[in-house]
Amino acid sequence: MTRLPAFLLCISVSLLMLPFIPGSTASAVTLDGSSRSYLQTRESGGGSRLIPGYEYLDLSAGDLAGEAVSVHFGGWARYDFEQENAKSNIQYAFVSYRRKEDNTLVDLGRVLVFEGVAAAERVDGAYARTDLARNFSLSAFGGVPAETGIDLPGASIIYGARLSHQLPDLYRLGISALREEKNDDDFREEAGVDLWLRPLAAVELTGRSNYDSVSRDWMEHSYYLSIAPLDKFRFNTEAAWYRYESLFRTTTTAALQFGPGLLDPNETATILGEEVAYTATDRVSVFANVRLYSYEIAGNATSFGGRINYSQGRGNAAGLSINRVDGDDARLQYTQYRLYGSRRFGKITLAADLIDVEFDENTAGDNNAYSASLITAYDLMESLRLGADVEYLNSALLEDEVRALLKIIYTFGFKFGGGA
């Protein structure tokens, strides 16, 4: 659901305000962007051939009013040449005003919000943030939620805020809340705490805890600790807990909806993980990891393994990994092997990726699944890259399938006016 009128109204009002912004001058205008075009061929689940084409476009126009105002746009379009159907979506489109003195930022249009409990919200409306006295910062947003892939009934508004305090290079602590009303009813009400802490140069802790006020239960606790006691060693620890009913109850993304074969609202998940990273040389790194999964419904599982990475920089790299999964479900009892590498020859880059999964039991007609990919890229010029990928897959669900992908990636930047 694109809700075009809401964000187009915000964009129009913002553009009309440009002449009244303090400091507006006839300076040079910059235009930067990227275009990523893809053409893929693959089989559908029913065996028919799909030939979708994708276009991802990102644009930014800056220096519209003495470096204070800029305009940003990002969207994608898809067309299937075999099925002859099309789809498109505007990811973001907003006018941004920035003031350097107090780090003030105001965005109007279809905005992206990453503030505390609002971890990845798309809103047709406004977003603003500013620094306050004594190392406090405040941000707020409001508008109409932009839904992705679904069309929930009823009219909605969403708004929220985050207050944070920090001591540079030591900690940043934030408290946040959001509320979404649908047909004047409380559809969504959440609050959260987020933390970044670095008590020592070699110790860093990040995490968040979010609470769902409608269901009156916690949504998630997720924390990550990184410790580097020696120059060549780093320990990364993960501890997380998720309650699906609270976490995904009001999601506006179709892929995260409850239903048969999808997410079970009664599920809870606890994840504990540890990774040890060792930098053997400037080019060789070794990793070992273990993760413990505990699901209330799906049961428990343990994952452990390791990998070796070799890198010379500039696209020259190789690696090997082995990962073992042991779970209560037979589908979670397997060993995965991966071998990959890339090499650059002037303007040409070649890469290969081999993955093999060996299941302990024959759960779906085959106890082995594997894929092989060949990736090529050619830098026609500094701003233009052409590429082609070929992938072969074989499993119980995808037998002898070949997929191909053509890529054209173009980045550009222009400057207009300013007497230049």
CSV table of C-alpha atoms in Angstrom, one decimal:
chain,number,residue,atom,x,y,z
A,1,MET,CA,0.0,0.0,0.0
A,2,THR,CA,1.8,3.2,-1.2
A,3,ARG,CA,-0.5,5.9,0.3
A,4,LEU,CA,0.7,8.4,-2.4
A,5,PRO,CA,-1.5,11.4,-1.4
A,6,ALA,CA,0.0,11.6,2.2
A,7,PHE,CA,3.6,11.8,1.3
A,8,LEU,CA,3.1,13.8,-1.9
A,9,LEU,CA,1.3,16.4,0.2
A,10,CYS,CA,4.3,16.6,2.6
A,11,ILE,CA,6.7,16.9,-0.3
A,12,SER,CA,4.7,19.7,-1.9
A,13,VAL,CA,4.4,21.7,1.3
A,14,SER,CA,8.1,21.3,1.9
A,15,LEU,CA,9.1,22.5,-1.5
A,16,LEU,CA,6.8,25.6,-1.2
A,17,MET,CA,8.6,26.5,2.1
A,18,LEU,CA,12.1,26.5,0.5
A,19,PRO,CA,12.1,30.3,-0.3
A,20,PHE,CA,11.3,31.1,3.4
A,21,ILE,CA,14.1,29.0,4.9
A,22,PRO,CA,16.8,31.2,6.5
A,23,GLY,CA,20.1,31.3,4.7
A,24,SER,CA,18.5,30.2,1.4
A,25,THR,CA,21.0,31.3,-1.4
A,26,ALA,CA,21.4,30.6,-5.1
A,27,SER,CA,24.3,28.1,-4.6
A,28,ALA,CA,25.3,25.2,-6.7
A,29,VAL,CA,23.0,22.2,-6.6
A,30,THR,CA,24.4,18.7,-6.4
A,31,LEU,CA,22.6,15.6,-7.7
A,32,ASP,CA,23.9,12.1,-6.7
A,33,GLY,CA,22.4,8.7,-7.2
A,34,SER,CA,22.6,5.1,-8.2
A,35,SER,CA,20.7,2.9,-10.5
A,36,ARG,CA,20.8,-0.9,-10.0
A,37,SER,CA,19.1,-2.9,-12.8
A,38,TYR,CA,18.7,-6.7,-12.6
A,39,LEU,CA,17.2,-9.3,-15.0
A,40,GLN,CA,16.7,-12.8,-13.6
A,41,THR,CA,15.5,-16.1,-14.9
A,42,ARG,CA,14.3,-18.9,-12.6
A,43,GLU,CA,11.6,-21.4,-12.1
A,44,SER,CA,8.5,-20.8,-9.9
A,45,GLY,CA,7.2,-23.3,-7.4
A,46,GLY,CA,4.8,-24.6,-10.0
A,47,GLY,CA,7.5,-25.3,-12.5
A,48,SER,CA,6.8,-22.3,-14.9
A,49,ARG,CA,9.6,-20.0,-15.9
A,50,LEU,CA,9.8,-16.6,-14.4
A,51,ILE,CA,11.8,-13.7,-16.0
A,52,PRO,CA,11.5,-10.8,-13.6
A,53,GLY,CA,13.3,-7.5,-14.1
A,54,TYR,CA,14.1,-5.1,-11.2
A,55,GLU,CA,15.1,-1.5,-11.1
A,56,TYR,CA,16.3,0.1,-7.8
A,57,LEU,CA,16.8,3.9,-8.0
A,58,ASP,CA,18.2,6.2,-5.3
A,59,LEU,CA,18.5,9.9,-5.8
A,60,SER,CA,19.8,12.8,-3.6
A,61,ALA,CA,19.7,16.5,-4.5
A,62,GLY,CA,21.7,18.7,-2.1
A,63,ASP,CA,22.8,22.3,-1.5
A,64,LEU,CA,19.3,23.5,-2.4
A,65,ALA,CA,19.4,26.3,0.2
A,66,GLY,CA,22.9,27.1,1.3
A,67,GLU,CA,23.7,23.4,2.1
A,68,ALA,CA,20.7,23.3,4.5
A,69,VAL,CA,18.1,21.6,2.4
A,70,SER,CA,18.2,18.4,0.4
A,71,VAL,CA,15.8,16.1,-1.3
A,72,HIS,CA,16.0,12.2,-1.2
A,73,PHE,CA,14.2,9.5,-3.2
A,74,GLY,CA,14.4,5.8,-3.3
A,75,GLY,CA,12.2,3.2,-4.9
A,76,TRP,CA,12.0,0.0,-6.9
A,77,ALA,CA,10.0,-1.4,-9.8
A,78,ARG,CA,9.5,-5.0,-10.9
A,79,TYR,CA,8.2,-6.4,-14.2
A,80,ASP,CA,7.9,-10.1,-15.1
A,81,PHE,CA,8.4,-10.5,-18.9
A,82,GLU,CA,6.9,-14.0,-18.8
A,83,GLN,CA,3.9,-13.4,-16.6
A,84,GLU,CA,3.5,-9.8,-17.9
A,85,ASN,CA,2.8,-8.2,-14.5
A,86,ALA,CA,4.4,-5.2,-12.8
A,87,LYS,CA,4.8,-3.9,-9.3
A,88,SER,CA,6.5,-0.9,-7.8
A,89,ASN,CA,7.1,0.8,-4.4
A,90,ILE,CA,8.5,4.0,-3.2
A,91,GLN,CA,10.7,3.2,-0.2
A,92,TYR,CA,11.4,6.8,0.8
A,93,ALA,CA,10.9,10.3,-0.7
A,94,PHE,CA,11.4,13.3,1.6
A,95,VAL,CA,12.7,16.9,1.8
A,96,SER,CA,15.4,17.3,4.6
A,97,TYR,CA,16.4,20.4,6.4
A,98,ARG,CA,19.6,20.3,8.5
A,99,ARG,CA,21.1,22.9,10.9
A,100,LYS,CA,24.7,22.2,12.0
A,101,GLU,CA,24.8,24.3,15.1
A,102,ASP,CA,22.6,22.0,17.2
A,103,ASN,CA,22.5,19.0,14.9
A,104,THR,CA,18.9,19.7,14.0
A,105,LEU,CA,17.3,17.6,11.3
A,106,VAL,CA,13.8,17.8,9.9
A,107,ASP,CA,12.5,15.4,7.2
A,108,LEU,CA,9.1,15.7,5.5
A,109,GLY,CA,7.6,13.2,3.1
A,110,ARG,CA,7.9,9.4,3.2
A,111,VAL,CA,10.6,9.1,5.8
A,112,LEU,CA,12.6,6.3,7.4
A,113,VAL,CA,12.7,6.2,11.2
A,114,PHE,CA,15.3,4.4,13.2
A,115,GLU,CA,14.8,5.6,16.7
A,116,GLY,CA,14.7,3.1,19.6
A,117,VAL,CA,11.6,1.0,19.6
A,118,ALA,CA,10.9,2.5,16.1
A,119,ALA,CA,13.6,0.2,14.7
A,120,ALA,CA,12.6,0.5,11.0
A,121,GLU,CA,9.4,2.5,10.4
A,122,ARG,CA,8.3,3.9,7.1
A,123,VAL,CA,6.0,6.9,7.7
A,124,ASP,CA,4.2,9.3,5.4
A,125,GLY,CA,4.7,12.4,7.5
A,126,ALA,CA,7.5,14.1,9.5
A,127,TYR,CA,10.6,13.2,11.4
A,128,ALA,CA,12.8,15.5,13.5
A,129,ARG,CA,15.7,15.4,15.9
A,130,THR,CA,17.9,17.9,17.7
A,131,ASP,CA,20.5,18.1,20.4
A,132,LEU,CA,19.5,19.6,23.7
A,133,ALA,CA,21.6,21.0,26.6
A,134,ARG,CA,23.7,18.8,28.9
A,135,ASN,CA,24.2,16.0,26.3
A,136,PHE,CA,20.5,15.2,25.9
A,137,SER,CA,19.0,14.6,22.4
A,138,LEU,CA,15.3,14.4,21.4
A,139,SER,CA,13.7,13.0,18.3
A,140,ALA,CA,10.0,12.6,17.2
A,141,PHE,CA,8.0,11.5,14.3
A,142,GLY,CA,4.4,11.3,13.2
A,143,GLY,CA,2.2,10.6,10.2
A,144,VAL,CA,0.6,7.6,8.4
A,145,PRO,CA,2.3,4.2,8.4
A,146,ALA,CA,3.4,3.0,5.0
A,147,GLU,CA,2.4,-0.7,4.9
A,148,THR,CA,4.5,-3.2,2.9
A,149,GLY,CA,2.8,-6.0,0.9
A,150,ILE,CA,-0.5,-6.0,2.9
A,151,ASP,CA,-3.6,-3.8,3.2
A,152,LEU,CA,-4.8,-3.6,6.8
A,153,PRO,CA,-8.4,-2.2,7.1
A,154,GLY,CA,-9.0,1.1,8.7
A,155,ALA,CA,-7.3,4.5,8.8
A,156,SER,CA,-4.1,4.8,10.8
A,157,ILE,CA,-1.9,7.4,12.3
A,158,ILE,CA,1.5,6.7,14.0
A,159,TYR,CA,3.6,8.9,16.2
A,160,GLY,CA,6.5,8.5,18.7
A,161,ALA,CA,9.5,10.0,20.3
A,162,ARG,CA,12.9,9.1,21.8
A,163,LEU,CA,14.9,10.9,24.5
A,164,SER,CA,18.6,10.0,24.9
A,165,HIS,CA,21.6,11.1,27.0
A,166,GLN,CA,25.2,10.4,26.3
A,167,LEU,CA,28.7,10.9,27.4
A,168,PRO,CA,30.9,10.8,24.3
A,169,ASP,CA,33.0,7.7,24.0
A,170,LEU,CA,31.5,6.2,27.2
A,171,TYR,CA,27.7,5.6,26.9
A,172,ARG,CA,24.5,6.5,25.1
A,173,LEU,CA,21.2,5.6,26.8
A,174,GLY,CA,17.8,6.1,25.2
A,175,ILE,CA,14.1,5.7,26.1
A,176,SER,CA,11.5,5.7,23.4
A,177,ALA,CA,7.8,5.1,22.7
A,178,LEU,CA,5.5,4.9,19.8
A,179,ARG,CA,1.7,4.6,19.3
A,180,GLU,CA,-0.4,3.7,16.3
A,181,GLU,CA,-4.1,4.4,16.3
A,182,LYS,CA,-6.4,2.7,13.8
A,183,ASN,CA,-10.0,4.0,13.6
A,184,ASP,CA,-9.3,5.9,16.9
A,185,ASP,CA,-8.5,2.6,18.7
A,186,ASP,CA,-5.1,1.7,20.2
A,187,PHE,CA,-3.8,-0.6,17.6
A,188,ARG,CA,-0.1,-0.5,18.7
A,189,GLU,CA,1.6,0.9,21.7
A,190,GLU,CA,5.2,0.1,22.5
A,191,ALA,CA,8.0,1.4,24.7
A,192,GLY,CA,11.7,0.6,24.7
A,193,VAL,CA,15.2,1.2,26.2
A,194,ASP,CA,18.3,1.1,24.1
A,195,LEU,CA,22.0,1.2,25.3
A,196,TRP,CA,25.5,1.6,23.9
A,197,LEU,CA,28.3,1.3,26.5
A,198,ARG,CA,32.1,1.3,26.2
A,199,PRO,CA,33.6,1.3,29.7
A,200,LEU,CA,37.0,0.3,28.3
A,201,ALA,CA,38.6,0.6,24.8
A,202,ALA,CA,38.4,-3.1,24.4
A,203,VAL,CA,34.8,-3.6,25.8
A,204,GLU,CA,31.6,-2.6,24.0
A,205,LEU,CA,28.0,-3.5,24.9
A,206,THR,CA,24.9,-2.7,22.8
A,207,GLY,CA,21.3,-3.8,23.2
A,208,ARG,CA,17.7,-3.0,23.6
A,209,SER,CA,14.5,-4.1,25.5
A,210,ASN,CA,11.1,-3.4,24.0
A,211,TYR,CA,7.7,-3.7,25.7
A,212,ASP,CA,4.2,-4.1,24.1
A,213,SER,CA,1.7,-2.2,26.2
A,214,VAL,CA,-1.3,-3.6,24.4
A,215,SER,CA,-0.5,-7.3,25.2
A,216,ARG,CA,1.2,-6.2,28.4
A,217,ASP,CA,4.2,-8.3,27.8
A,218,TRP,CA,7.8,-7.9,26.7
A,219,MET,CA,8.5,-8.1,22.9
A,220,GLU,CA,12.3,-8.7,23.0
A,221,HIS,CA,15.5,-8.4,24.9
A,222,SER,CA,18.6,-8.5,22.7
A,223,TYR,CA,22.2,-7.7,23.8
A,224,TYR,CA,25.6,-8.0,22.3
A,225,LEU,CA,29.0,-7.8,24.1
A,226,SER,CA,32.3,-7.5,22.3
A,227,ILE,CA,35.6,-7.9,24.2
A,228,ALA,CA,39.1,-7.7,22.7
A,229,PRO,CA,41.5,-8.5,25.5
A,230,LEU,CA,44.4,-9.0,23.0
A,231,ASP,CA,45.2,-7.4,19.7
A,232,LYS,CA,44.6,-10.6,17.8
A,233,PHE,CA,41.6,-12.0,19.7
A,234,ARG,CA,38.0,-10.8,19.9
A,235,PHE,CA,35.1,-12.4,21.8
A,236,ASN,CA,31.5,-11.6,20.6
A,237,THR,CA,28.7,-12.7,22.9
A,238,GLU,CA,25.0,-12.6,22.0
A,239,ALA,CA,22.0,-13.0,24.4
A,240,ALA,CA,18.4,-12.6,23.0
A,241,TRP,CA,14.8,-13.4,23.9
A,242,TYR,CA,11.8,-12.9,21.6
A,243,ARG,CA,8.1,-13.3,22.1
A,244,TYR,CA,6.5,-13.7,18.6
A,245,GLU,CA,2.9,-12.6,19.6
A,246,SER,CA,4.1,-9.3,20.9
A,247,LEU,CA,6.9,-8.8,18.4
A,248,PHE,CA,5.0,-9.5,15.1
A,249,ARG,CA,1.4,-8.9,16.2
A,250,THR,CA,1.0,-5.6,14.3
A,251,THR,CA,3.7,-5.9,11.7
A,252,THR,CA,3.0,-4.2,8.3
A,253,THR,CA,5.2,-6.5,6.3
A,254,ALA,CA,3.5,-9.5,4.7
A,255,ALA,CA,6.5,-11.8,5.1
A,256,LEU,CA,6.1,-11.5,8.9
A,257,GLN,CA,2.4,-12.3,9.3
A,258,PHE,CA,0.9,-15.0,11.4
A,259,GLY,CA,-0.9,-17.9,9.6
A,260,PRO,CA,-0.7,-21.6,8.6
A,261,GLY,CA,2.9,-22.3,7.5
A,262,LEU,CA,4.0,-18.9,8.7
A,263,LEU,CA,4.9,-17.6,12.2
A,264,ASP,CA,3.2,-19.2,15.3
A,265,PRO,CA,2.1,-16.4,17.6
A,266,ASN,CA,2.6,-18.7,20.7
A,267,GLU,CA,6.3,-19.2,20.0
A,268,THR,CA,9.1,-17.7,22.1
A,269,ALA,CA,12.8,-18.0,21.3
A,270,THR,CA,15.9,-17.7,23.4
A,271,ILE,CA,19.3,-17.4,21.7
A,272,LEU,CA,22.7,-17.6,23.4
A,273,GLY,CA,25.8,-17.3,21.2
A,274,GLU,CA,29.5,-16.9,21.4
A,275,GLU,CA,32.1,-16.2,18.6
A,276,VAL,CA,35.8,-16.1,18.9
A,277,ALA,CA,37.7,-14.3,16.2
A,278,TYR,CA,41.5,-14.6,15.8
A,279,THR,CA,43.5,-12.5,13.4
A,280,ALA,CA,46.4,-14.8,12.5
A,281,THR,CA,48.0,-12.4,10.0
A,282,ASP,CA,47.0,-9.3,8.0
A,283,ARG,CA,45.4,-11.6,5.5
A,284,VAL,CA,44.1,-14.6,7.5
A,285,SER,CA,41.3,-14.6,10.1
A,286,VAL,CA,39.9,-17.6,11.9
A,287,PHE,CA,36.5,-17.8,13.6
A,288,ALA,CA,34.8,-20.3,15.9
A,289,ASN,CA,31.2,-20.0,17.0
A,290,VAL,CA,28.5,-21.8,19.0
A,291,ARG,CA,24.8,-20.8,19.3
A,292,LEU,CA,22.1,-22.3,21.5
A,293,TYR,CA,18.5,-22.0,20.4
A,294,SER,CA,15.6,-22.7,22.7
A,295,TYR,CA,12.0,-22.6,21.2
A,296,GLU,CA,8.9,-23.2,23.3
A,297,ILE,CA,7.1,-25.0,20.4
A,298,ALA,CA,9.8,-25.9,17.8
A,299,GLY,CA,12.2,-27.3,20.5
A,300,ASN,CA,15.9,-26.8,21.0
A,301,ALA,CA,18.8,-26.7,18.6
A,302,THR,CA,22.6,-26.2,18.8
A,303,SER,CA,24.7,-24.7,16.1
A,304,PHE,CA,28.5,-24.7,16.1
A,305,GLY,CA,31.3,-24.5,13.6
A,306,GLY,CA,34.1,-22.4,12.3
A,307,ARG,CA,35.5,-20.6,9.2
A,308,ILE,CA,38.8,-19.3,7.8
A,309,ASN,CA,38.9,-16.1,5.7
A,310,TYR,CA,41.8,-15.0,3.5
A,311,SER,CA,41.8,-11.5,2.0
A,312,GLN,CA,44.3,-9.5,-0.1
A,313,GLY,CA,42.0,-6.6,-0.6
A,314,ARG,CA,40.6,-5.2,-3.9
A,315,GLY,CA,38.3,-8.2,-4.5
A,316,ASN,CA,40.9,-11.0,-3.9
A,317,ALA,CA,39.6,-13.3,-1.1
A,318,ALA,CA,38.8,-16.9,-0.2
A,319,GLY,CA,37.2,-18.8,2.6
A,320,LEU,CA,36.1,-22.1,4.0
A,321,SER,CA,33.4,-22.8,6.6
A,322,ILE,CA,31.9,-25.8,8.3
A,323,ASN,CA,28.8,-25.5,10.5
A,324,ARG,CA,26.9,-28.2,12.4
A,325,VAL,CA,23.2,-28.0,13.5
A,326,ASP,CA,21.7,-30.4,16.0
A,327,GLY,CA,18.0,-29.9,16.8
A,328,ASP,CA,15.0,-31.7,18.2
A,329,ASP,CA,13.4,-31.5,14.7
A,330,ALA,CA,14.9,-33.8,12.0
A,331,ARG,CA,15.0,-30.8,9.7
A,332,LEU,CA,17.4,-29.2,12.1
A,333,GLN,CA,20.0,-32.0,12.0
A,334,TYR,CA,22.5,-31.3,9.3
A,335,THR,CA,26.1,-30.2,8.5
A,336,GLN,CA,26.8,-27.4,6.1
A,337,TYR,CA,30.0,-27.0,4.1
A,338,ARG,CA,30.9,-23.8,2.2
A,339,LEU,CA,33.9,-22.9,0.0
A,340,TYR,CA,34.2,-19.5,-1.7
A,341,GLY,CA,36.7,-17.3,-3.4
A,342,SER,CA,37.1,-14.2,-5.6
A,343,ARG,CA,39.8,-12.9,-7.8
A,344,ARG,CA,40.3,-9.6,-9.6
A,345,PHE,CA,42.0,-9.3,-13.0
A,346,GLY,CA,42.2,-5.6,-13.9
A,347,LYS,CA,38.7,-4.5,-14.5
A,348,ILE,CA,37.3,-8.0,-14.3
A,349,THR,CA,36.2,-9.8,-11.0
A,350,LEU,CA,35.4,-13.5,-10.9
A,351,ALA,CA,34.0,-15.3,-7.8
A,352,ALA,CA,32.7,-18.7,-7.0
A,353,ASP,CA,30.6,-20.0,-4.1
A,354,LEU,CA,30.0,-23.7,-3.3
A,355,ILE,CA,27.5,-24.8,-0.6
A,356,ASP,CA,26.7,-28.4,0.4
A,357,VAL,CA,24.2,-29.4,3.1
A,358,GLU,CA,24.2,-33.0,4.4
A,359,PHE,CA,21.0,-33.9,6.4
A,360,ASP,CA,21.2,-36.8,8.9
A,361,GLU,CA,17.9,-38.2,7.8
A,362,ASN,CA,16.0,-38.2,4.5
A,363,THR,CA,13.2,-35.8,5.5
A,364,ALA,CA,11.9,-34.7,2.0
A,365,GLY,CA,13.0,-37.2,-0.5
A,366,ASP,CA,16.7,-36.3,-0.4
A,367,ASN,CA,19.2,-36.0,2.4
A,368,ASN,CA,21.6,-33.8,0.4
A,369,ALA,CA,21.2,-30.2,-1.0
A,370,TYR,CA,23.9,-28.2,-2.7
A,371,SER,CA,24.4,-25.1,-4.9
A,372,ALA,CA,27.2,-23.7,-7.0
A,373,SER,CA,27.4,-20.1,-8.0
A,374,LEU,CA,29.7,-18.3,-10.5
A,375,ILE,CA,29.7,-14.5,-10.3
A,376,THR,CA,31.4,-12.2,-12.8
A,377,ALA,CA,31.7,-8.4,-12.9
A,378,TYR,CA,33.3,-6.0,-15.4
A,379,ASP,CA,34.0,-2.3,-14.5
A,380,LEU,CA,33.3,-0.7,-17.8
A,381,MET,CA,34.2,2.6,-16.2
A,382,GLU,CA,34.5,3.9,-12.6
A,383,SER,CA,30.8,4.6,-12.4
A,384,LEU,CA,29.4,1.7,-14.4
A,385,ARG,CA,29.7,-2.0,-13.5
A,386,LEU,CA,28.2,-4.9,-15.6
A,387,GLY,CA,27.7,-8.3,-14.1
A,388,ALA,CA,26.3,-11.8,-14.7
A,389,ASP,CA,25.7,-14.6,-12.1
A,390,VAL,CA,24.8,-18.2,-12.7
A,391,GLU,CA,23.6,-20.5,-9.9
A,392,TYR,CA,22.9,-24.2,-10.0
A,393,LEU,CA,20.7,-25.7,-7.2
A,394,ASN,CA,19.8,-29.3,-6.4
A,395,SER,CA,17.6,-30.4,-3.5
A,396,ALA,CA,14.4,-32.2,-2.7
A,397,LEU,CA,12.4,-29.1,-3.6
A,398,LEU,CA,14.6,-27.7,-6.4
A,399,GLU,CA,15.9,-30.4,-8.6
A,400,ASP,CA,18.6,-29.4,-11.2
A,401,GLU,CA,17.5,-25.8,-11.3
A,402,VAL,CA,19.6,-23.2,-13.0
A,403,ARG,CA,19.2,-19.5,-12.3
A,404,ALA,CA,20.8,-16.6,-14.1
A,405,LEU,CA,21.1,-12.9,-13.2
A,406,LEU,CA,22.3,-10.0,-15.3
A,407,LYS,CA,23.3,-6.8,-13.5
A,408,ILE,CA,23.9,-3.2,-14.4
A,409,ILE,CA,25.0,-0.8,-11.6
A,410,TYR,CA,25.5,2.8,-12.4
A,411,THR,CA,26.5,5.6,-9.9
A,412,PHE,CA,26.5,9.2,-10.8
A,413,GLY,CA,27.0,12.7,-9.5
A,414,PHE,CA,26.4,16.1,-11.1
A,415,LYS,CA,26.7,19.8,-10.0
A,416,PHE,CA,24.6,22.6,-11.4
A,417,GLY,CA,24.7,26.4,-11.1
A,418,GLY,CA,26.7,28.3,-8.5
A,419,GLY,CA,28.6,30.2,-11.2
A,420,ALA,CA,30.8,27.2,-12.0
